[in-house]
Amino acid sequence: MQTLLKDSPAFSGFAVKDLAEAKAFYSETLGLKVTSEPMGILKLHLAGGNNVLVYPKPDHVAATYTVLNFPVDSVDLAVDTLSARGVNFEHYDMPSLKTDAKGVCRGPEGPVIAWFKDPAGNILSVLEER
């Protein structure tokens, strides 16, 4: 049987309203390597050789789910560092999803995780893999 896509170095992408604003956020605030690519898109260069494309879409509507997750050694350290850079963390108080005063979810099931948004409203997270 042919493997077809098994060995394909797949990548994902998502839209933003303002490419310049996104470039500043991802490069300056989050500290990622960001390059401008042909056709007016950005490439986020992630650890491990992974890349994500970010493209402009004037009528962009942010997804209601997490589009990008950043595994970290310490969510608390990441939240403190990003908060100092002006990032606001989401707070949830639902029966199955609660965050503390810092915006960190420490539930018994799942990872320690905190969610935040980019300037276009896309949801991102920092999480500790158990």
Short mmCIF file of N, CA, C and O in Angstrom, two decimals:
data_model
loop_
_atom_site.label_atom_id
_atom_site.label_comp_id
_atom_site.label_asym_id
_atom_site.label_seq_id
_atom_site.Cartn_x
_atom_site.Cartn_y
_atom_site.Cartn_z
N MET A 1 0.84 -1.18 0.00
CA MET A 1 0.00 0.00 0.00
C MET A 1 0.89 1.24 0.00
O MET A 1 1.84 1.34 0.76
N GLN A 2 0.57 2.19 -0.82
CA GLN A 2 1.34 3.42 -0.92
C GLN A 2 1.14 4.28 0.33
O GLN A 2 0.03 4.41 0.85
N THR A 3 2.20 4.90 0.81
CA THR A 3 2.12 5.71 2.02
C THR A 3 1.51 7.08 1.77
O THR A 3 1.08 7.74 2.70
N LEU A 4 1.50 7.53 0.55
CA LEU A 4 0.91 8.78 0.11
C LEU A 4 1.37 9.99 0.94
O LEU A 4 2.35 10.62 0.61
N LEU A 5 0.73 10.27 2.05
CA LEU A 5 1.06 11.47 2.84
C LEU A 5 1.86 11.17 4.10
O LEU A 5 2.23 12.10 4.82
N LYS A 6 2.14 9.92 4.35
CA LYS A 6 2.82 9.52 5.58
C LYS A 6 4.12 10.28 5.81
O LYS A 6 4.43 10.69 6.91
N ASP A 7 4.91 10.48 4.77
CA ASP A 7 6.20 11.13 4.92
C ASP A 7 6.19 12.60 4.48
O ASP A 7 7.24 13.22 4.37
N SER A 8 5.03 13.14 4.25
CA SER A 8 4.91 14.54 3.85
C SER A 8 5.16 15.45 5.05
O SER A 8 4.57 15.26 6.11
N PRO A 9 6.04 16.45 4.92
CA PRO A 9 6.28 17.38 6.03
C PRO A 9 5.15 18.42 6.10
O PRO A 9 5.30 19.58 5.73
N ALA A 10 4.01 17.99 6.57
CA ALA A 10 2.81 18.82 6.60
C ALA A 10 3.00 20.05 7.50
O ALA A 10 3.84 20.06 8.40
N PHE A 11 2.21 21.06 7.23
CA PHE A 11 2.21 22.27 8.04
C PHE A 11 0.79 22.81 8.05
O PHE A 11 -0.04 22.43 7.24
N SER A 12 0.53 23.70 8.98
CA SER A 12 -0.81 24.29 9.03
C SER A 12 -0.69 25.81 8.90
O SER A 12 0.41 26.36 8.83
N GLY A 13 -1.81 26.44 8.89
CA GLY A 13 -1.84 27.89 8.80
C GLY A 13 -3.14 28.42 9.35
O GLY A 13 -4.09 27.68 9.57
N PHE A 14 -3.15 29.72 9.60
CA PHE A 14 -4.37 30.38 10.06
C PHE A 14 -4.33 31.83 9.63
O PHE A 14 -3.28 32.37 9.28
N ALA A 15 -5.49 32.46 9.66
CA ALA A 15 -5.63 33.83 9.17
C ALA A 15 -5.55 34.85 10.30
O ALA A 15 -5.81 34.54 11.46
N VAL A 16 -5.20 36.07 9.92
CA VAL A 16 -5.21 37.23 10.81
C VAL A 16 -5.77 38.41 10.02
O VAL A 16 -5.81 38.39 8.79
N LYS A 17 -6.19 39.45 10.73
CA LYS A 17 -6.70 40.64 10.05
C LYS A 17 -5.58 41.52 9.55
O LYS A 17 -5.64 42.07 8.46
N ASP A 18 -4.52 41.67 10.36
CA ASP A 18 -3.46 42.63 10.07
C ASP A 18 -2.11 41.92 10.15
O ASP A 18 -1.67 41.53 11.23
N LEU A 19 -1.45 41.78 9.00
CA LEU A 19 -0.19 41.04 8.94
C LEU A 19 0.94 41.72 9.71
O LEU A 19 1.71 41.06 10.40
N ALA A 20 1.03 43.05 9.63
CA ALA A 20 2.08 43.77 10.35
C ALA A 20 1.92 43.61 11.85
O ALA A 20 2.89 43.41 12.59
N GLU A 21 0.69 43.70 12.33
CA GLU A 21 0.40 43.53 13.75
C GLU A 21 0.74 42.11 14.19
O GLU A 21 1.33 41.90 15.26
N ALA A 22 0.40 41.15 13.35
CA ALA A 22 0.71 39.74 13.67
C ALA A 22 2.21 39.52 13.71
O ALA A 22 2.73 38.85 14.60
N LYS A 23 2.94 40.10 12.75
CA LYS A 23 4.39 39.92 12.72
C LYS A 23 5.03 40.48 13.98
O LYS A 23 5.89 39.84 14.59
N ALA A 24 4.60 41.65 14.42
CA ALA A 24 5.14 42.25 15.64
C ALA A 24 4.83 41.37 16.86
O ALA A 24 5.70 41.12 17.70
N PHE A 25 3.60 40.88 16.96
CA PHE A 25 3.21 40.05 18.10
C PHE A 25 4.01 38.76 18.16
O PHE A 25 4.58 38.41 19.19
N TYR A 26 4.05 38.04 17.04
CA TYR A 26 4.71 36.74 17.05
C TYR A 26 6.22 36.85 17.17
O TYR A 26 6.86 36.01 17.81
N SER A 27 6.82 37.89 16.60
CA SER A 27 8.28 38.02 16.69
C SER A 27 8.71 38.74 17.95
O SER A 27 9.59 38.26 18.67
N GLU A 28 8.11 39.87 18.26
CA GLU A 28 8.57 40.67 19.40
C GLU A 28 8.00 40.19 20.73
O GLU A 28 8.73 40.02 21.71
N THR A 29 6.69 39.96 20.79
CA THR A 29 6.07 39.55 22.05
C THR A 29 6.37 38.10 22.39
O THR A 29 6.74 37.78 23.51
N LEU A 30 6.18 37.21 21.40
CA LEU A 30 6.39 35.78 21.67
C LEU A 30 7.82 35.33 21.42
O LEU A 30 8.21 34.26 21.87
N GLY A 31 8.61 36.12 20.69
CA GLY A 31 10.01 35.79 20.46
C GLY A 31 10.26 34.74 19.41
O GLY A 31 11.33 34.12 19.39
N LEU A 32 9.31 34.52 18.51
CA LEU A 32 9.49 33.53 17.45
C LEU A 32 10.26 34.13 16.28
O LEU A 32 10.21 35.34 16.05
N LYS A 33 10.93 33.27 15.53
CA LYS A 33 11.51 33.71 14.26
C LYS A 33 10.36 33.76 13.26
O LYS A 33 9.63 32.78 13.08
N VAL A 34 10.19 34.92 12.64
CA VAL A 34 9.11 35.13 11.68
C VAL A 34 9.71 35.68 10.40
O VAL A 34 10.49 36.64 10.44
N THR A 35 9.36 35.08 9.27
CA THR A 35 9.84 35.58 7.99
C THR A 35 8.66 35.93 7.10
O THR A 35 7.59 35.31 7.19
N SER A 36 8.88 36.93 6.24
CA SER A 36 7.89 37.29 5.23
C SER A 36 8.11 36.39 4.03
O SER A 36 9.24 36.22 3.57
N GLU A 37 7.05 35.83 3.52
CA GLU A 37 7.12 34.88 2.42
C GLU A 37 6.39 35.44 1.20
O GLU A 37 5.65 36.42 1.32
N PRO A 38 6.57 34.82 0.04
CA PRO A 38 5.85 35.27 -1.16
C PRO A 38 4.33 35.24 -0.95
O PRO A 38 3.83 34.55 -0.07
N MET A 39 3.66 35.99 -1.74
CA MET A 39 2.19 36.08 -1.72
C MET A 39 1.67 36.74 -0.45
O MET A 39 0.53 36.53 -0.04
N GLY A 40 2.51 37.52 0.24
CA GLY A 40 2.06 38.27 1.39
C GLY A 40 1.67 37.45 2.60
O GLY A 40 0.70 37.75 3.28
N ILE A 41 2.44 36.41 2.89
CA ILE A 41 2.17 35.61 4.09
C ILE A 41 3.39 35.63 5.00
O ILE A 41 4.48 36.02 4.60
N LEU A 42 3.18 35.24 6.24
CA LEU A 42 4.26 35.10 7.20
C LEU A 42 4.48 33.63 7.48
O LEU A 42 3.55 32.82 7.42
N LYS A 43 5.71 33.30 7.80
CA LYS A 43 6.02 31.94 8.23
C LYS A 43 6.55 32.04 9.66
O LYS A 43 7.52 32.76 9.92
N LEU A 44 5.88 31.33 10.56
CA LEU A 44 6.35 31.20 11.94
C LEU A 44 7.24 29.98 11.99
O LEU A 44 6.80 28.87 11.67
N HIS A 45 8.49 30.17 12.37
CA HIS A 45 9.45 29.07 12.47
C HIS A 45 9.43 28.57 13.91
O HIS A 45 9.87 29.26 14.82
N LEU A 46 8.92 27.37 14.10
CA LEU A 46 8.77 26.80 15.43
C LEU A 46 9.89 25.81 15.72
O LEU A 46 10.55 25.32 14.80
N ALA A 47 10.07 25.50 16.98
CA ALA A 47 11.08 24.54 17.39
C ALA A 47 10.84 23.20 16.70
O ALA A 47 9.71 22.86 16.36
N GLY A 48 11.90 22.46 16.47
CA GLY A 48 11.79 21.16 15.84
C GLY A 48 11.65 21.21 14.34
O GLY A 48 11.38 20.20 13.71
N GLY A 49 11.82 22.39 13.76
CA GLY A 49 11.73 22.52 12.31
C GLY A 49 10.32 22.67 11.78
O GLY A 49 10.11 22.64 10.57
N ASN A 50 9.38 22.81 12.66
CA ASN A 50 7.99 22.98 12.23
C ASN A 50 7.73 24.43 11.84
O ASN A 50 8.35 25.35 12.38
N ASN A 51 6.81 24.63 10.92
CA ASN A 51 6.43 25.96 10.48
C ASN A 51 4.93 26.09 10.44
O ASN A 51 4.21 25.11 10.23
N VAL A 52 4.45 27.30 10.64
CA VAL A 52 3.03 27.62 10.51
C VAL A 52 2.94 28.85 9.62
O VAL A 52 3.69 29.81 9.80
N LEU A 53 2.02 28.82 8.66
CA LEU A 53 1.81 29.97 7.80
C LEU A 53 0.71 30.84 8.38
O LEU A 53 -0.30 30.34 8.88
N VAL A 54 0.93 32.15 8.31
CA VAL A 54 -0.06 33.13 8.76
C VAL A 54 -0.37 34.01 7.56
O VAL A 54 0.55 34.58 6.96
N TYR A 55 -1.62 34.10 7.21
CA TYR A 55 -2.00 34.84 6.02
C TYR A 55 -3.07 35.88 6.35
O TYR A 55 -3.86 35.70 7.28
N PRO A 56 -3.07 36.98 5.59
CA PRO A 56 -4.05 38.03 5.86
C PRO A 56 -5.42 37.68 5.28
O PRO A 56 -5.53 37.09 4.21
N LYS A 57 -6.43 38.03 6.03
CA LYS A 57 -7.80 37.84 5.57
C LYS A 57 -8.62 38.99 6.14
O LYS A 57 -8.89 39.02 7.35
N PRO A 58 -8.98 39.97 5.31
CA PRO A 58 -9.67 41.17 5.81
C PRO A 58 -10.96 40.88 6.58
O PRO A 58 -11.26 41.56 7.54
N ASP A 59 -11.70 39.84 6.20
CA ASP A 59 -12.94 39.51 6.90
C ASP A 59 -12.74 38.36 7.90
O ASP A 59 -13.66 37.62 8.22
N HIS A 60 -11.53 38.26 8.41
CA HIS A 60 -11.16 37.21 9.35
C HIS A 60 -12.09 37.20 10.57
O HIS A 60 -12.40 38.22 11.14
N VAL A 61 -12.50 36.01 10.93
CA VAL A 61 -13.24 35.77 12.17
C VAL A 61 -12.44 34.73 12.93
O VAL A 61 -12.15 33.66 12.41
N ALA A 62 -12.05 35.08 14.14
CA ALA A 62 -11.21 34.18 14.94
C ALA A 62 -11.94 32.88 15.26
O ALA A 62 -13.15 32.87 15.49
N ALA A 63 -11.19 31.80 15.26
CA ALA A 63 -11.73 30.49 15.62
C ALA A 63 -12.08 30.47 17.10
O ALA A 63 -11.50 31.21 17.90
N THR A 64 -12.98 29.62 17.47
CA THR A 64 -13.37 29.48 18.87
C THR A 64 -12.62 28.33 19.55
O THR A 64 -13.02 27.87 20.61
N TYR A 65 -11.55 27.90 18.92
CA TYR A 65 -10.75 26.80 19.45
C TYR A 65 -9.27 27.21 19.38
O TYR A 65 -8.92 28.19 18.74
N THR A 66 -8.41 26.45 20.02
CA THR A 66 -6.99 26.75 20.05
C THR A 66 -6.35 26.40 18.71
O THR A 66 -6.46 25.26 18.26
N VAL A 67 -5.68 27.39 18.10
CA VAL A 67 -5.07 27.16 16.79
C VAL A 67 -3.59 26.81 16.89
O VAL A 67 -3.02 26.27 15.95
N LEU A 68 -2.96 27.12 18.03
CA LEU A 68 -1.53 26.86 18.18
C LEU A 68 -1.20 26.65 19.65
O LEU A 68 -1.58 27.46 20.50
N ASN A 69 -0.51 25.55 19.97
CA ASN A 69 -0.12 25.21 21.34
C ASN A 69 1.39 25.23 21.46
O ASN A 69 2.09 24.69 20.61
N PHE A 70 1.87 25.82 22.54
CA PHE A 70 3.31 25.88 22.81
C PHE A 70 3.62 25.07 24.07
O PHE A 70 3.36 25.53 25.18
N PRO A 71 4.17 23.86 23.92
CA PRO A 71 4.61 23.11 25.10
C PRO A 71 5.77 23.85 25.78
O PRO A 71 6.69 24.32 25.09
N VAL A 72 5.71 23.97 27.09
CA VAL A 72 6.75 24.66 27.87
C VAL A 72 7.07 23.82 29.10
O VAL A 72 6.28 22.97 29.51
N ASP A 73 8.23 24.10 29.69
CA ASP A 73 8.61 23.40 30.92
C ASP A 73 7.77 23.87 32.10
O ASP A 73 7.46 23.08 33.00
N SER A 74 7.43 25.17 32.13
CA SER A 74 6.67 25.73 33.24
C SER A 74 5.64 26.72 32.72
O SER A 74 5.99 27.79 32.21
N VAL A 75 4.37 26.36 32.85
CA VAL A 75 3.31 27.27 32.45
C VAL A 75 3.36 28.54 33.29
O VAL A 75 3.18 29.64 32.79
N ASP A 76 3.61 28.40 34.59
CA ASP A 76 3.66 29.58 35.45
C ASP A 76 4.72 30.57 35.00
O ASP A 76 4.47 31.78 34.94
N LEU A 77 5.90 30.08 34.67
CA LEU A 77 6.97 30.96 34.19
C LEU A 77 6.57 31.59 32.85
O LEU A 77 6.77 32.79 32.64
N ALA A 78 5.99 30.81 31.95
CA ALA A 78 5.57 31.35 30.65
C ALA A 78 4.49 32.41 30.83
O ALA A 78 4.54 33.47 30.20
N VAL A 79 3.52 32.16 31.70
CA VAL A 79 2.45 33.13 31.95
C VAL A 79 3.03 34.41 32.54
O VAL A 79 2.69 35.52 32.11
N ASP A 80 3.91 34.28 33.51
CA ASP A 80 4.52 35.47 34.13
C ASP A 80 5.31 36.27 33.10
O ASP A 80 5.21 37.50 33.04
N THR A 81 6.10 35.60 32.29
CA THR A 81 6.94 36.27 31.29
C THR A 81 6.09 36.94 30.23
O THR A 81 6.30 38.11 29.88
N LEU A 82 5.11 36.23 29.70
CA LEU A 82 4.26 36.81 28.66
C LEU A 82 3.36 37.91 29.21
O LEU A 82 3.12 38.91 28.53
N SER A 83 2.89 37.76 30.43
CA SER A 83 2.09 38.82 31.06
C SER A 83 2.89 40.10 31.17
O SER A 83 2.38 41.20 30.92
N ALA A 84 4.17 39.97 31.52
CA ALA A 84 5.05 41.14 31.62
C ALA A 84 5.25 41.80 30.26
O ALA A 84 5.58 42.99 30.19
N ARG A 85 5.04 41.06 29.19
CA ARG A 85 5.16 41.59 27.82
C ARG A 85 3.82 42.09 27.29
O ARG A 85 3.69 42.40 26.12
N GLY A 86 2.80 42.12 28.15
CA GLY A 86 1.52 42.67 27.76
C GLY A 86 0.48 41.67 27.29
O GLY A 86 -0.61 42.05 26.85
N VAL A 87 0.78 40.38 27.38
CA VAL A 87 -0.18 39.36 26.97
C VAL A 87 -1.21 39.17 28.08
O VAL A 87 -0.86 39.06 29.26
N ASN A 88 -2.49 39.14 27.71
CA ASN A 88 -3.57 38.90 28.66
C ASN A 88 -4.04 37.46 28.50
O ASN A 88 -4.33 37.01 27.39
N PHE A 89 -4.14 36.77 29.62
CA PHE A 89 -4.57 35.38 29.59
C PHE A 89 -6.07 35.28 29.81
O PHE A 89 -6.66 36.08 30.53
N GLU A 90 -6.65 34.29 29.16
CA GLU A 90 -8.09 34.06 29.24
C GLU A 90 -8.43 33.46 30.60
O GLU A 90 -7.63 32.74 31.20
N HIS A 91 -9.62 33.78 31.08
CA HIS A 91 -10.12 33.22 32.33
C HIS A 91 -11.44 32.51 32.04
O HIS A 91 -12.31 33.06 31.38
N TYR A 92 -11.55 31.29 32.55
CA TYR A 92 -12.74 30.48 32.33
C TYR A 92 -13.27 30.01 33.67
O TYR A 92 -12.52 29.66 34.57
N ASP A 93 -14.58 30.01 33.81
CA ASP A 93 -15.24 29.50 35.02
C ASP A 93 -16.48 28.72 34.59
O ASP A 93 -17.60 29.20 34.70
N MET A 94 -16.22 27.55 34.05
CA MET A 94 -17.30 26.66 33.60
C MET A 94 -17.19 25.37 34.40
O MET A 94 -16.14 25.10 34.99
N PRO A 95 -18.25 24.58 34.41
CA PRO A 95 -18.18 23.33 35.20
C PRO A 95 -16.99 22.45 34.85
O PRO A 95 -16.35 21.88 35.74
N SER A 96 -16.63 22.35 33.58
CA SER A 96 -15.55 21.45 33.19
C SER A 96 -14.24 22.17 32.88
O SER A 96 -13.26 21.54 32.50
N LEU A 97 -14.23 23.49 33.03
CA LEU A 97 -13.03 24.26 32.69
C LEU A 97 -12.92 25.49 33.58
O LEU A 97 -13.71 26.42 33.45
N LYS A 98 -11.96 25.45 34.50
CA LYS A 98 -11.76 26.58 35.41
C LYS A 98 -10.29 26.97 35.40
O LYS A 98 -9.41 26.12 35.37
N THR A 99 -10.06 28.27 35.42
CA THR A 99 -8.70 28.78 35.52
C THR A 99 -8.55 29.55 36.83
O THR A 99 -9.53 30.03 37.39
N ASP A 100 -7.31 29.66 37.28
CA ASP A 100 -7.05 30.40 38.51
C ASP A 100 -6.88 31.89 38.19
O ASP A 100 -7.12 32.33 37.06
N ALA A 101 -6.46 32.67 39.17
CA ALA A 101 -6.34 34.12 39.01
C ALA A 101 -5.35 34.51 37.91
O ALA A 101 -5.49 35.57 37.29
N LYS A 102 -4.36 33.65 37.65
CA LYS A 102 -3.39 33.93 36.59
C LYS A 102 -3.88 33.50 35.21
O LYS A 102 -3.27 33.83 34.21
N GLY A 103 -4.98 32.74 35.17
CA GLY A 103 -5.48 32.22 33.91
C GLY A 103 -4.98 30.83 33.60
O GLY A 103 -5.05 30.39 32.46
N VAL A 104 -4.51 30.12 34.61
CA VAL A 104 -3.97 28.78 34.42
C VAL A 104 -4.99 27.74 34.84
O VAL A 104 -5.56 27.83 35.92
N CYS A 105 -5.20 26.76 33.99
CA CYS A 105 -6.08 25.63 34.30
C CYS A 105 -5.21 24.52 34.86
O CYS A 105 -4.26 24.07 34.22
N ARG A 106 -5.54 24.09 36.07
CA ARG A 106 -4.76 23.07 36.76
C ARG A 106 -5.64 21.87 37.13
O ARG A 106 -5.46 21.27 38.16
N GLY A 107 -6.60 21.57 36.29
CA GLY A 107 -7.54 20.49 36.58
C GLY A 107 -6.87 19.15 36.71
O GLY A 107 -5.75 18.94 36.25
N PRO A 108 -7.57 18.22 37.34
CA PRO A 108 -7.00 16.88 37.55
C PRO A 108 -6.83 16.11 36.24
O PRO A 108 -6.01 15.22 36.15
N GLU A 109 -7.61 16.45 35.24
CA GLU A 109 -7.51 15.79 33.94
C GLU A 109 -6.91 16.76 32.95
O GLU A 109 -7.21 17.94 32.95
N GLY A 110 -6.04 16.27 32.11
CA GLY A 110 -5.44 17.13 31.10
C GLY A 110 -4.21 17.86 31.62
O GLY A 110 -3.85 17.76 32.80
N PRO A 111 -3.56 18.60 30.74
CA PRO A 111 -2.32 19.28 31.11
C PRO A 111 -2.58 20.56 31.89
O PRO A 111 -3.69 21.09 31.90
N VAL A 112 -1.53 21.06 32.53
CA VAL A 112 -1.57 22.42 33.07
C VAL A 112 -1.45 23.31 31.84
O VAL A 112 -0.53 23.16 31.04
N ILE A 113 -2.42 24.23 31.67
CA ILE A 113 -2.51 24.98 30.42
C ILE A 113 -3.08 26.37 30.67
O ILE A 113 -3.86 26.57 31.60
N ALA A 114 -2.66 27.32 29.85
CA ALA A 114 -3.19 28.68 29.91
C ALA A 114 -3.38 29.17 28.47
O ALA A 114 -2.53 28.93 27.62
N TRP A 115 -4.50 29.83 28.24
CA TRP A 115 -4.83 30.30 26.90
C TRP A 115 -4.72 31.82 26.80
O TRP A 115 -5.04 32.53 27.76
N PHE A 116 -4.32 32.28 25.62
CA PHE A 116 -4.26 33.72 25.34
C PHE A 116 -4.56 33.92 23.87
O PHE A 116 -4.63 32.96 23.11
N LYS A 117 -4.78 35.17 23.48
CA LYS A 117 -5.14 35.46 22.10
C LYS A 117 -4.09 36.33 21.43
O LYS A 117 -3.46 37.16 22.08
N ASP A 118 -3.95 36.14 20.12
CA ASP A 118 -3.11 37.04 19.34
C ASP A 118 -3.94 38.27 19.00
O ASP A 118 -5.14 38.33 19.34
N PRO A 119 -3.35 39.29 18.37
CA PRO A 119 -4.12 40.51 18.08
C PRO A 119 -5.35 40.29 17.20
O PRO A 119 -6.28 41.09 17.23
N ALA A 120 -5.40 39.20 16.44
CA ALA A 120 -6.55 38.91 15.59
C ALA A 120 -7.62 38.10 16.33
O ALA A 120 -8.65 37.76 15.75
N GLY A 121 -7.36 37.75 17.59
CA GLY A 121 -8.33 36.98 18.37
C GLY A 121 -8.16 35.48 18.27
O GLY A 121 -8.96 34.73 18.83
N ASN A 122 -7.11 35.01 17.58
CA ASN A 122 -6.84 33.58 17.51
C ASN A 122 -6.38 33.09 18.88
O ASN A 122 -5.58 33.74 19.54
N ILE A 123 -6.87 31.94 19.29
CA ILE A 123 -6.55 31.40 20.60
C ILE A 123 -5.29 30.54 20.52
O ILE A 123 -5.17 29.65 19.68
N LEU A 124 -4.35 30.84 21.42
CA LEU A 124 -3.08 30.12 21.54
C LEU A 124 -2.98 29.59 22.96
O LEU A 124 -3.72 30.05 23.84
N SER A 125 -2.07 28.68 23.20
CA SER A 125 -1.89 28.21 24.58
C SER A 125 -0.43 27.93 24.88
O SER A 125 0.38 27.71 23.97
N VAL A 126 -0.13 27.93 26.16
CA VAL A 126 1.11 27.37 26.69
C VAL A 126 0.67 26.23 27.60
O VAL A 126 -0.31 26.35 28.33
N LEU A 127 1.36 25.09 27.50
CA LEU A 127 0.95 23.95 28.29
C LEU A 127 2.15 23.13 28.70
O LEU A 127 3.17 23.11 28.02
N GLU A 128 2.00 22.47 29.85
CA GLU A 128 3.01 21.53 30.33
C GLU A 128 2.56 20.14 29.93
O GLU A 128 1.47 19.71 30.28
N GLU A 129 3.41 19.45 29.20
CA GLU A 129 3.09 18.07 28.85
C GLU A 129 3.46 17.18 30.02
O GLU A 129 4.54 17.29 30.57
N ARG A 130 2.55 16.33 30.41
CA ARG A 130 2.78 15.45 31.56
C ARG A 130 3.41 14.15 31.09
O ARG A 130 3.20 13.67 30.06
#
